[in-house]
Coordinates of C-alpha atoms and ligand atoms in Angstrom, one line a residue:
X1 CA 0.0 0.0 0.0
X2 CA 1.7 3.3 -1.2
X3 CA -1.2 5.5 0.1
X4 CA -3.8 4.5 2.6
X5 CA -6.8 6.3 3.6
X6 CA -7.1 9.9 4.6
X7 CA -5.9 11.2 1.1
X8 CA -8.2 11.6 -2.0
X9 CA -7.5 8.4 -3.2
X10 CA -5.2 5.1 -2.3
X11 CA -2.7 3.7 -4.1
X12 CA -1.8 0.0 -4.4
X13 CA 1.5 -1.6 -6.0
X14 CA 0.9 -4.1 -8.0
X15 CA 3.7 -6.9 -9.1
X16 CA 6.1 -5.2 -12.2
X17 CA 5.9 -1.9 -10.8
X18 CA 2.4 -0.8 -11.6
X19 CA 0.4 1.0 -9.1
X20 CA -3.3 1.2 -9.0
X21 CA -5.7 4.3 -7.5
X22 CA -9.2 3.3 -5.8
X23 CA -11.8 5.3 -5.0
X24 CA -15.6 5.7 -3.9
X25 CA -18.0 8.2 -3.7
X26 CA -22.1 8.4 -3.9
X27 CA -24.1 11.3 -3.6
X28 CA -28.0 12.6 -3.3
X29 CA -28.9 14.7 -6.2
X30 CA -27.8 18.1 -7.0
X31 CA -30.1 19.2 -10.2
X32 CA -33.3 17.9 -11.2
X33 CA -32.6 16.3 -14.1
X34 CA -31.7 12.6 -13.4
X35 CA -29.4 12.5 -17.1
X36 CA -27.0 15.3 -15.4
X37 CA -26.9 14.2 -11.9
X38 CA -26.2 10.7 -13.3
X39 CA -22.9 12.9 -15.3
X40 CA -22.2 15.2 -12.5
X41 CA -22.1 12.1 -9.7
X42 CA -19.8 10.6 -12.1
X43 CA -17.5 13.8 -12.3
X44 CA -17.8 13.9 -9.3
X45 CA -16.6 10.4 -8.4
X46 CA -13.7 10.2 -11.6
X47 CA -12.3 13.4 -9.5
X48 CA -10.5 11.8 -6.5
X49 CA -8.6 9.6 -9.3
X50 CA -7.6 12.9 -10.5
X51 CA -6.7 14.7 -7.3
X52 CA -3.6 11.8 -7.1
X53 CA -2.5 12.5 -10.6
X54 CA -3.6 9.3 -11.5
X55 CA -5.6 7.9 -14.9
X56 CA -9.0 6.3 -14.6
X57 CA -10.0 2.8 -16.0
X58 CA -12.8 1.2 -15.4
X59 CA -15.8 2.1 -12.8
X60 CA -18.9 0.1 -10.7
X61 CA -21.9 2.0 -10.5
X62 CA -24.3 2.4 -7.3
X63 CA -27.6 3.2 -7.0
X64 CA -29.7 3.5 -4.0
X65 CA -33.6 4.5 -5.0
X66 CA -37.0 3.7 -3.5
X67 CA -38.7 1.3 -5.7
X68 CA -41.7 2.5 -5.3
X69 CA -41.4 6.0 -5.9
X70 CA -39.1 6.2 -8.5
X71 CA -39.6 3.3 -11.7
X72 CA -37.1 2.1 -14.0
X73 CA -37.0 5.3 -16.2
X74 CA -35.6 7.8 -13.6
X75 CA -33.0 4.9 -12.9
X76 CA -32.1 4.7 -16.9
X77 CA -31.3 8.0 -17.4
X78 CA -29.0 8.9 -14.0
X79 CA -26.8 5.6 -15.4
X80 CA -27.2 7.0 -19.4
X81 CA -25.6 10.3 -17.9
X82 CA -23.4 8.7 -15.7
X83 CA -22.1 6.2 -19.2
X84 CA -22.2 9.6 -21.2
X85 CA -19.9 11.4 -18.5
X86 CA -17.4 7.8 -18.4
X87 CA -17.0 7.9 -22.2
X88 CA -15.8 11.0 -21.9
X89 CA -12.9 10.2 -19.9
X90 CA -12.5 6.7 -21.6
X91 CA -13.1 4.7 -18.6
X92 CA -15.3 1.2 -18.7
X93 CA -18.0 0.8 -16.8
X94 CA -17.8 -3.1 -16.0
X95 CA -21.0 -3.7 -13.4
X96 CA -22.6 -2.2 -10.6
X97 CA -24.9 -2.7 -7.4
X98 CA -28.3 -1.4 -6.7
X99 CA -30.0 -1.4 -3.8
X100 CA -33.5 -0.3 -2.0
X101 CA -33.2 3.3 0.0
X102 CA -35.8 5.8 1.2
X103 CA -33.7 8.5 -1.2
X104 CA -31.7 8.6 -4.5
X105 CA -28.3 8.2 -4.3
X106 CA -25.6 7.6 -6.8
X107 CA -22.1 7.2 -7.4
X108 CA -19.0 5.2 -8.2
X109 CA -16.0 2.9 -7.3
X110 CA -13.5 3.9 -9.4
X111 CA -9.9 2.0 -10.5
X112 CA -7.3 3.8 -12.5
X113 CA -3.5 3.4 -13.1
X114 CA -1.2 6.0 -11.4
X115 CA 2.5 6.2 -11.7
X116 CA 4.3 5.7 -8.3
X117 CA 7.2 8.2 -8.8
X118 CA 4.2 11.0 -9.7
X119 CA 1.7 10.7 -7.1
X120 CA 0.1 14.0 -5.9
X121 CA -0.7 13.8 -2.6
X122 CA -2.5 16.0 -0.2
X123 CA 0.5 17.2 1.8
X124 CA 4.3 18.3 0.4
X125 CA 3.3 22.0 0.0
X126 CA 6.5 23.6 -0.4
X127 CA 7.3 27.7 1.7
X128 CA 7.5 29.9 -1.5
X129 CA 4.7 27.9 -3.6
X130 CA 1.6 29.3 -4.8
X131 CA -1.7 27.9 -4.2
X132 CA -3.9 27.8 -7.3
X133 CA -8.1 26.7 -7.9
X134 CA -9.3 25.3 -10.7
X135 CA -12.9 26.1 -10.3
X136 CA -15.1 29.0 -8.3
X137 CA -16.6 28.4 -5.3
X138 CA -20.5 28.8 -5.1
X139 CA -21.7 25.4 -5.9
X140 CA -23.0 24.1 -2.7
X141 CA -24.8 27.5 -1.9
X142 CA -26.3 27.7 -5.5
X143 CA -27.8 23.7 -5.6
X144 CA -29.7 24.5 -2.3
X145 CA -30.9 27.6 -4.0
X146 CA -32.4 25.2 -6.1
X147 CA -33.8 23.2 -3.3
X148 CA -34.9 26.2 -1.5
X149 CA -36.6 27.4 -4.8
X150 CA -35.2 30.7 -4.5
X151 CA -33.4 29.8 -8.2
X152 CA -35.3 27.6 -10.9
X153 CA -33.0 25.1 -13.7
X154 CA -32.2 27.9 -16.2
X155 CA -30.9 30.0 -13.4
X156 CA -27.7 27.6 -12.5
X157 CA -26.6 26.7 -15.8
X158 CA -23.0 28.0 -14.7
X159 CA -22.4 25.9 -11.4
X160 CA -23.9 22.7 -13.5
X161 CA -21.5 23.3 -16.2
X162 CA -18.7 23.5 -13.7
X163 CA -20.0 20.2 -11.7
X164 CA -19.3 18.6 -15.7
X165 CA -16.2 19.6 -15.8
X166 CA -14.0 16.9 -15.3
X167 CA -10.7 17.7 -13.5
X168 CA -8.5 15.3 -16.1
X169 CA -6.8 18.2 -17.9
X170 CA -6.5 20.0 -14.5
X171 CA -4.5 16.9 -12.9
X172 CA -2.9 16.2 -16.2
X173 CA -1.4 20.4 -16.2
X174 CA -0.3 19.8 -12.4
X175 CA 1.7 16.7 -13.0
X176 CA 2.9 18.7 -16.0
X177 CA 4.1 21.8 -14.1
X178 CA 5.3 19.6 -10.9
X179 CA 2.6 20.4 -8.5
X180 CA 4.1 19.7 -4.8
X181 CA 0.5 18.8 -3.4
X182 CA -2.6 18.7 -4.3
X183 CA -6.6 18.0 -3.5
X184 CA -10.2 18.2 -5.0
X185 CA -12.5 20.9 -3.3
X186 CA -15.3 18.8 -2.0
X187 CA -17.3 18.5 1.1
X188 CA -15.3 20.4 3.2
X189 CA -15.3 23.4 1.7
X190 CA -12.2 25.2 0.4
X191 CA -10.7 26.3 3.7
X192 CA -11.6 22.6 4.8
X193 CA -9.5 20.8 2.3
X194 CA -6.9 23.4 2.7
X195 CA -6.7 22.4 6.2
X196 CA -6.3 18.6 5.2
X197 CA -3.5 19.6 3.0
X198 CA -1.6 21.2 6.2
X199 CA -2.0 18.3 8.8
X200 CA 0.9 17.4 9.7
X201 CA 3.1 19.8 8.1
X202 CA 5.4 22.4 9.1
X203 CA 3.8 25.3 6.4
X204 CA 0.8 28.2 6.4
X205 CA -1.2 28.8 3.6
X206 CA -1.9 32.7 3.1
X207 CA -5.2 32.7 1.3
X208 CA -6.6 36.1 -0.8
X209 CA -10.7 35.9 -0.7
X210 CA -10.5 38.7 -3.0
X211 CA -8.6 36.4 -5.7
X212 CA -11.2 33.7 -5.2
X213 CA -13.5 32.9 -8.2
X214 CA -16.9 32.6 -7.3
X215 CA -20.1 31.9 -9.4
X216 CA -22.5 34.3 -10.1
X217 CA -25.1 35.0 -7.7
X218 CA -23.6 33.0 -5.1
X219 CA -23.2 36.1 -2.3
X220 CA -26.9 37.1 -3.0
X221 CA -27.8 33.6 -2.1
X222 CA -26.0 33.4 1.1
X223 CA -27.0 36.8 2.0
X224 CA -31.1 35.6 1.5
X225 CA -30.3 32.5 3.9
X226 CA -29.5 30.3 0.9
X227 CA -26.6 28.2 2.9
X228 CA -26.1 24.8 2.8
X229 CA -25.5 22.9 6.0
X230 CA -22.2 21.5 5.5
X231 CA -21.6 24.8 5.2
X232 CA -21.9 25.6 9.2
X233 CA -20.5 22.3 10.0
X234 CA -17.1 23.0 8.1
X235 CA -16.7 26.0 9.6
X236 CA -17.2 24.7 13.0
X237 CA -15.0 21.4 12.2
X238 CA -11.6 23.5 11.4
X239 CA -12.4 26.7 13.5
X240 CA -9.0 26.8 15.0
X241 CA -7.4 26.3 12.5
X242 CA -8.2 29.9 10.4
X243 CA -7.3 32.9 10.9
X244 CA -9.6 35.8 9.5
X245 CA -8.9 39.1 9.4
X246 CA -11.0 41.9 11.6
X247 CA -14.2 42.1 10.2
X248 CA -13.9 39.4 7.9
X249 CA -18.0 38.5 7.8
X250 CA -19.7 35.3 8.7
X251 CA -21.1 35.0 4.8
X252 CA -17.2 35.5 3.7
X253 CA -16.6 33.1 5.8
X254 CA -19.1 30.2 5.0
X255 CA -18.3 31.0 1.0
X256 CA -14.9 29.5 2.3
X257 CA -16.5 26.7 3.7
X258 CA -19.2 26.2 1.2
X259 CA -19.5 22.5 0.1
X260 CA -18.9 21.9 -3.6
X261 CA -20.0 19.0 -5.7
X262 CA -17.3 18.1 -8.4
X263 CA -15.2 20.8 -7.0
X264 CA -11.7 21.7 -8.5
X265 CA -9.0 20.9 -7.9
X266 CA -6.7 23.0 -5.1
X267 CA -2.8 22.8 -6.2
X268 CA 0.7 23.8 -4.8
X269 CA 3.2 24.3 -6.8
X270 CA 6.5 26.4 -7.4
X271 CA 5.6 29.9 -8.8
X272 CA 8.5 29.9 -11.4
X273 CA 6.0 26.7 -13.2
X274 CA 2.8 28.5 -13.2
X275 CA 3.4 29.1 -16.8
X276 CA 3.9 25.7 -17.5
X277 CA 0.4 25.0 -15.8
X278 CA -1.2 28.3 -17.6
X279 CA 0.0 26.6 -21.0
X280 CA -2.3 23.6 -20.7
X281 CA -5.4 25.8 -21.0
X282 CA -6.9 24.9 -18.0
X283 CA -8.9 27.5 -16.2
X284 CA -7.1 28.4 -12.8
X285 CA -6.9 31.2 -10.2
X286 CA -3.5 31.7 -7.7
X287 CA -5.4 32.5 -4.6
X288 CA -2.9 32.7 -2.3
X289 CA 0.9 31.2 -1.3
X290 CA 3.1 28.9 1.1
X291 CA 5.1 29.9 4.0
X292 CA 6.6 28.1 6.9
X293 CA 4.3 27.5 9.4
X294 CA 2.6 25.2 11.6
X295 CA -0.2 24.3 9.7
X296 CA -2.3 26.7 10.0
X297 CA -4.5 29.1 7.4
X298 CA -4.4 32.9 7.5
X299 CA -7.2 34.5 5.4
X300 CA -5.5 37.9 4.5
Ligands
CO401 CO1 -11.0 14.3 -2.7
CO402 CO1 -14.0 11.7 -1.9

């Protein structure tokens, strides 16, 4: 076992010098239409392959669903968009598992190949690194919108495009440009998996909210109420660990710790090979840098 749990992925060494990259995630839906929470789930799931710098393979779907509220065609199309999403990162979906629960959920083991010199793990942030996104923040707060009907389908075309974005070129561009650590933004929230990335180690992030993308509407939201849970709960989990500056507001503050579906992916790496990263064309954001530290976060 090269990595165990507690990172995005593990990795296994297989005999001749191969190393495989295992992962598992399942979700409740996000959107309404089952086609693109069956694609998004996938993204979703493909992404902690791509957090290690690994390449995926093959997948086994599951599916949780009441039988008797949902029929066979709801069922269909999450799996068409979830096939449709697979395709697109050339991995084979080889089974799958169903099985009865009060509420939908779906998701994915996932198996891909990784190289065992060029494994990006959560920690190794070097003091002088930047720290770069690869996709705004908002999702979380803008899918309860959706619950909360304060926004209708049309009105989140932007955080549902992110959710299908895979983060393969993003992974491939950071093994590219020798990324020192990195992470997906997930359920934790940015400053949560920023804080994953510093246990243990001896360095601070200094994180810029004003550099931070965020989708559209997403401040309106929180400021009408629109805030996810998790949202509270991250916020609590790593309080001690941040350091805001005075006046730094509670909604700034949960936007940090907003939970993102098929969130990017959150990178360290030297400054002098951001151009190499910037070259690949994918979309990313240096929101802040690495100093020596104690593992802590200071929001500047
Ligand atoms: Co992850
Ligand atoms: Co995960």
């Amino acid at each position: 076992m090269l990595v165990g749990p507690g990172d995005d992925a593990g990795v296994y060494l297989l005999p001749g010098n191969h190393a495989i990259v295992e992962t598992v995630d399942i979700i409740t839906p996000v959107v309404n239409n089952p086609f693109e929470f069956g694609a998004i789930s996938t993204a979703n799931s493909l992404s902690d392959v791509y957090a290690m710098g690994g390449k995926p393979l093959t997948a086994l779907a599951l599916v949780g669903f009441s039988s008797c509220d949902f029929g066979p065609k709801v069922i269909a199309e999450i799996l068409k968009g979830a096939v449709d999403m697979l395709n697109k990162a050339g991995v084979s979906l080889l089974g799958g598992h169903s099985f009865e629960n009060p509420e939908i959920r779906f998701g994915l083991s996932v198996t891909g190949i990784i190289n065992k010199d060029k494994i990006l793990r959560k920690s190794g942030a070097i003091p002088g690194n930047v720290i770069i996104i690869t996709k705004p923040l908002g999702i979380g707060v803008i899918t309860t919108a959706l619950k909360g009907r304060r926004l209708k389908d049309k009105d989140i075309r932007t955080a549902v495009k992110w959710m299908l974005t895979l983060n393969d070129k993003a992974s491939e561009a950071a093994l590219k440009a020798d990324a020192s650590s990195a992470t997906d933004v997930t359920g934790f929230g940015l400053l949560g998996h920023a804080s994953n990335m510093l246990a243990g180690t001896d360095v601070n992030f200094i994180i810029e909210p004003k550099a931070i993308p965020v989708i559209d509407k997403t401040r309106a939201m929180i400021a009408s109420g629109m805030i996810p849970e998790g949202a509270y709960n991250n916020l609590k989990f790593f309080e001690g660990e941040v350091e805001y500056p005075r006046g730094f507001s509670e909604d700034e503050k949960l936007l940090l710790a907003d939970p993102q579906t098929s969130g990017g992916l959150l990178i360290t790496l030297a400054a002098d090979r951001l151009d190499v990263f910037r070259k690949m064309a994918v979309p990313c954001t240096v929101i802040g840098r690495v100093e020596k530290g104690k593992g802590k976060i200071r929001v500047i």
